[in-house]
XYZ file of C-alpha atoms in Angstrom:
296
model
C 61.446 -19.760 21.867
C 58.123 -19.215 23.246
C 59.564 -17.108 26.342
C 61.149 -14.924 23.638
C 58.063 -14.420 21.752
C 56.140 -13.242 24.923
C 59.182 -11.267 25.738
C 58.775 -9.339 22.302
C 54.509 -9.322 23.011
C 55.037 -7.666 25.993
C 57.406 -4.966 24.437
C 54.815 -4.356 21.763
C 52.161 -3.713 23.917
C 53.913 -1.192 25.813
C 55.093 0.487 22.428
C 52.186 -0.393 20.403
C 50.360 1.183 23.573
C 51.665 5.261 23.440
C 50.817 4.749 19.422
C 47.605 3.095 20.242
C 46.603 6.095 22.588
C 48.171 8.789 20.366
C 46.474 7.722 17.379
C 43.409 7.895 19.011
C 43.998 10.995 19.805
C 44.185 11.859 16.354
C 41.468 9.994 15.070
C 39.248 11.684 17.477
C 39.629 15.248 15.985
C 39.560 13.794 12.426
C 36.579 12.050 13.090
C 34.419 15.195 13.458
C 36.623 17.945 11.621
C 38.198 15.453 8.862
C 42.025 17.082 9.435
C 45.207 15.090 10.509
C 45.933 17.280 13.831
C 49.567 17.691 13.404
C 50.065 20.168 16.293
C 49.050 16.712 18.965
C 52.364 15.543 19.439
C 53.359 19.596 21.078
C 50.533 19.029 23.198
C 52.147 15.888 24.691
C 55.624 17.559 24.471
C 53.534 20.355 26.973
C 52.582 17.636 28.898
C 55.918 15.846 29.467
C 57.549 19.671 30.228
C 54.637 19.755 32.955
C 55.654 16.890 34.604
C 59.179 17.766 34.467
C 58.611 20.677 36.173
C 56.479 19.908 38.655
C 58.863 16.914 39.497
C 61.787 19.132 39.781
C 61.113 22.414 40.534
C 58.012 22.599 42.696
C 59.005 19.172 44.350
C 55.041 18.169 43.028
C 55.113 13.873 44.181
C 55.503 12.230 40.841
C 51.687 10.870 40.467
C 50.354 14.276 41.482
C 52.917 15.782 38.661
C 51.242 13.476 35.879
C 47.500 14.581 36.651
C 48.701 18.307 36.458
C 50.566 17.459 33.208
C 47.410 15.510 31.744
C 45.063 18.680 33.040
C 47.489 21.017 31.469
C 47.399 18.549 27.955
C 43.917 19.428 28.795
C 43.883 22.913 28.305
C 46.210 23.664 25.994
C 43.898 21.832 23.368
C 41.172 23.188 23.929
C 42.849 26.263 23.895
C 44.063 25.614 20.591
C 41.063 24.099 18.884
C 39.600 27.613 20.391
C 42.243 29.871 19.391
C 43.700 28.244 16.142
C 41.434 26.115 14.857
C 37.545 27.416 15.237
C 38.114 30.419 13.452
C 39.178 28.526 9.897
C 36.449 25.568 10.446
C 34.709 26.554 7.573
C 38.148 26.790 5.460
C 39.029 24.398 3.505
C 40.853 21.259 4.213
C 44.240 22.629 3.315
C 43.889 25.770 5.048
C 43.309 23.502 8.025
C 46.144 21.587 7.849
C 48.448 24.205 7.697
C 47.237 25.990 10.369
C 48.404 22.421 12.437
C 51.477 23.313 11.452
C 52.019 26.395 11.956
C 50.819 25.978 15.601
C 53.161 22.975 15.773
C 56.058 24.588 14.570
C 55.204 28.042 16.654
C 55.229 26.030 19.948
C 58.394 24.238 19.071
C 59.899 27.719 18.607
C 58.453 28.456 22.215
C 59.852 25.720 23.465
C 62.991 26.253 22.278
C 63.056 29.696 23.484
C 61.851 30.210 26.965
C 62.170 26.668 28.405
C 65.501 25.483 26.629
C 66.616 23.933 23.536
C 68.282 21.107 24.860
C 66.707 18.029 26.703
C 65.498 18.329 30.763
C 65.992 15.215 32.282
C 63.193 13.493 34.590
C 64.126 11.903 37.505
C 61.419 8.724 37.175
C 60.980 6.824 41.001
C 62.522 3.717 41.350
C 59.421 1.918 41.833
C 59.158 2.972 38.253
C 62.617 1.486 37.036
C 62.866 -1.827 38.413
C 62.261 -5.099 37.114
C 59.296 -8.076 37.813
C 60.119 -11.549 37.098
C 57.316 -13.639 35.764
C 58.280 -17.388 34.844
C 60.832 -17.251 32.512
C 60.376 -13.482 31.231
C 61.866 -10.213 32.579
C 59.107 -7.624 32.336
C 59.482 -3.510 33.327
C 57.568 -2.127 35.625
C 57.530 0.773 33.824
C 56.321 -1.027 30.880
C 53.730 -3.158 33.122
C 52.191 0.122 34.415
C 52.273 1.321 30.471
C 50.272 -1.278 29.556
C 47.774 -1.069 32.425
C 47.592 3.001 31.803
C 46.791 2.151 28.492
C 44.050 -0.247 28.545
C 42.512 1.368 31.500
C 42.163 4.624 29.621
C 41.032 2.717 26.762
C 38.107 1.317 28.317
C 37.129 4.133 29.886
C 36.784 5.341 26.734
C 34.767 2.965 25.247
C 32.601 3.272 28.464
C 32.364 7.095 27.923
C 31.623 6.521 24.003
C 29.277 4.010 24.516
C 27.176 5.273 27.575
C 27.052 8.791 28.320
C 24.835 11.376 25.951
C 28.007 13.505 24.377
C 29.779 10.221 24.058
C 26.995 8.874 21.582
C 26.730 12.090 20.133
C 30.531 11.979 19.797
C 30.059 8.634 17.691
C 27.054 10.058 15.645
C 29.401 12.759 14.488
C 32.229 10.630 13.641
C 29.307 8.983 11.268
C 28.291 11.608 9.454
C 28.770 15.267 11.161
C 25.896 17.297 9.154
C 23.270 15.389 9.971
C 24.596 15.229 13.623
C 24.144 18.935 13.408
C 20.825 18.963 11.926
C 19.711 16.867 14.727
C 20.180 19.570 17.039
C 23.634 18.260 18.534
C 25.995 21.484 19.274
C 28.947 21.338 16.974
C 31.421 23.674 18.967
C 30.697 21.167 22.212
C 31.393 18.014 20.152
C 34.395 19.400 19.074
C 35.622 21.097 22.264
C 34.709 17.737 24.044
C 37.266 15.623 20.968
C 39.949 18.372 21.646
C 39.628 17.761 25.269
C 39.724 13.834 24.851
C 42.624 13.592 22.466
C 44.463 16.060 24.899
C 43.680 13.395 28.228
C 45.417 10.866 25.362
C 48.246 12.657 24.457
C 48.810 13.786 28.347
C 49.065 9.781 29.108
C 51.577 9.635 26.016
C 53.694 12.097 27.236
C 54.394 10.915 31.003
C 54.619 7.166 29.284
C 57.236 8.510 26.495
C 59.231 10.566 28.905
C 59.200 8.057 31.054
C 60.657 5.396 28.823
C 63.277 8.281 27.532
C 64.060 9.777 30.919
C 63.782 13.891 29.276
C 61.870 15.756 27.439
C 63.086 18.075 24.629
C 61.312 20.941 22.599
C 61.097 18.492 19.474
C 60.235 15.152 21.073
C 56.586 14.985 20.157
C 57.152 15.168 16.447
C 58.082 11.497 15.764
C 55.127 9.604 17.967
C 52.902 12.163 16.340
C 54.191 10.811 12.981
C 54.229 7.140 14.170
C 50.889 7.898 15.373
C 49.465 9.034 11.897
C 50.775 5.899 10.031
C 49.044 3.848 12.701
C 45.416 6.250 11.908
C 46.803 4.899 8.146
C 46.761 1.801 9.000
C 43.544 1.461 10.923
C 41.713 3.164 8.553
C 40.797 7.225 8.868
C 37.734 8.095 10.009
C 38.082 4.646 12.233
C 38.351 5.026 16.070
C 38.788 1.158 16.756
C 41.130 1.124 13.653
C 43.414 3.869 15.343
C 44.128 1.561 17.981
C 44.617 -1.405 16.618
C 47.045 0.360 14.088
C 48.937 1.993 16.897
C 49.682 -2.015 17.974
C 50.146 -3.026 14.975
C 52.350 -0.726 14.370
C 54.144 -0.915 17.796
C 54.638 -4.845 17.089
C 56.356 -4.464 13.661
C 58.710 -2.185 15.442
C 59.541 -4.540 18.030
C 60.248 -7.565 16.362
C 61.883 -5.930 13.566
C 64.500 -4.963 16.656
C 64.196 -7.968 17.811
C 64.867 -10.045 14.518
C 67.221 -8.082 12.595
C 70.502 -8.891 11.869
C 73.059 -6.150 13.244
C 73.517 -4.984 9.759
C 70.014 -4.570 9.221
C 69.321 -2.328 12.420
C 70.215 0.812 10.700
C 67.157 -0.068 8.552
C 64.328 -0.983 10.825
C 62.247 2.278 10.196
C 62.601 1.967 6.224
C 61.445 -2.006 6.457
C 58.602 -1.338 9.040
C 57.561 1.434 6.588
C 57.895 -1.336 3.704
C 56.069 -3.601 5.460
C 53.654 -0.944 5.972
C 52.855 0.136 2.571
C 53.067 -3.701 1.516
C 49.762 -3.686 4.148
C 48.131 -0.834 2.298
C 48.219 -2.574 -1.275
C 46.694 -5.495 0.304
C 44.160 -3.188 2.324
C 43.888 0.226 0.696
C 41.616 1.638 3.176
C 43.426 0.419 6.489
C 42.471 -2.922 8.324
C 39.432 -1.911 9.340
C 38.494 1.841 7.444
C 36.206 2.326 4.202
C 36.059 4.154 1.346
C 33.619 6.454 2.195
C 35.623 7.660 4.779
C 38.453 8.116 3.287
C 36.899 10.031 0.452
């Protein structure tokens, strides 16, 4: 019993892991512009077409192909936060959030388009598909280097957040971004510098999450994205911390709902984790760890 429990933590980890990082992601950008970045999860789908194509057609060795995927996450939101989003800032909120669509659903169409509508498949190494035995549990190494890719970026994070100048003015902003402004603190660098951060994030998604699915298809960043936003939910918006400890949460309800359910049942798992999840937000309106101030 216990081996099957630590069985089911380490499959949460690795799950709870790409939600953890992809959340983050989106936490970042609300934190400073207050909008739900919709248009994240095409950045990672950009990312995992990168590193298809650098595995397959330019013959790229497969760690080299996942830094040019991450660099080209990179770029493509800041080029979108430059393109898309800068020049409705001062909208309002809901002009803002449908311009994430619309740039979601115009690079879907893209993608569909000029690359191809149907899946490319990724030829991962084997070092990447075998197995480590550890006492009594069998343990990925895929999912081993998932979880070490995640909590490595993590704390380099925190590192960055907590000790260099942007990163403090980064957390000042997520506070309260007017008077970060009227301190003198640039507002289109802190915001470049969150589009660039949540793109590093969802560049690590997308290798992990076409990694576990072995292809990459024109619509495969719209359900982590939406995953990802229920564990922001669940953290509390406006919370960075909360992000990621939703995206684990999150990750872990999935997992041993798999793990647990009867047969029957299994056709159900995403309608009970989402009934567990709302059960969660009666008991805490605000997420686990988010207020009401920001929220409001």
């Amino acid at each position: 019993m216990i081996e099957f429990y630590a069985q089911q933590l380490i499959n949460a980890l690795a799950l709870g892991g790409v939600y953890a990082l992809l959340a983050l992601g989106l936490a970042m950008i609300f934190s400073v512009l207050g909008m739900i970045n919709f248009a994240h999860g095409e950045v990672m789908t950009i990312a995992g077409y990168a590193v298809v194509f650098a595995v397959a057609t330019l013959g790229v060795p497969f760690a080299f192909a996942v830094i040019v995927g991450c660099l080209i996450a990179i770029s493509t939101a800041v080029a979108i936060e430059r393109v898309a989003f800068r020049p409705v800032r001062n909208a309002s909120l809901s002009t803002m959030l449908l311009t994430t669509f619309a740039v979601s659903s115009i690079l879907q169409v893209l993608f569909q388009n000029f690359i191809s509508p149907r899946p490319l498949a990724l030829a991962v190494p084997a070092t990447l598909t075998g197995v480590v035995s550890i006492g009594g549990l069998t343990i990925g190494t895929l999912q081993l280097v998932s979880i070490g890719i995640t909590f490595v970026v993590l704390a380099g994070l925190v590192v960055f957040l907590r000790r260099s100048l942007l990163g403090i003015a980064m957390r000042a902003a997520a506070q309260d971004f007017a008077a970060t402004r009227l301190m003198g603190i640039r507002a289109n660098g802190v915001i470049a510098t969150a589009f660039a951060i949540s793109g590093v994030l969802a560049g690590v998604s997308g290798f992990l999450w076409v990694a576990q699915r072995g292809s990459v298809d024109p619509l495969m960043g719209f359900l982590p994205v939406l995953k990802a936003f229920i564990a922001v939910v669940i953290g509390g918006l406006g919370n960075l911390g909360g992000a990621v400890l939703g995206g684990f949460v999150l990750g872990g309800i999935e997992v041993m709902l798999r793990a647990t359910l009867p047969p029957d049942l299994l056709p159900f798992r995403d309608a009970i984790a989402l009934s567990l999840v709302i059960l969660l937000l009666i008991w805490r309106p605000y997420g686990l760890l988010g207020k009401a101030e920001a929220v409001r």
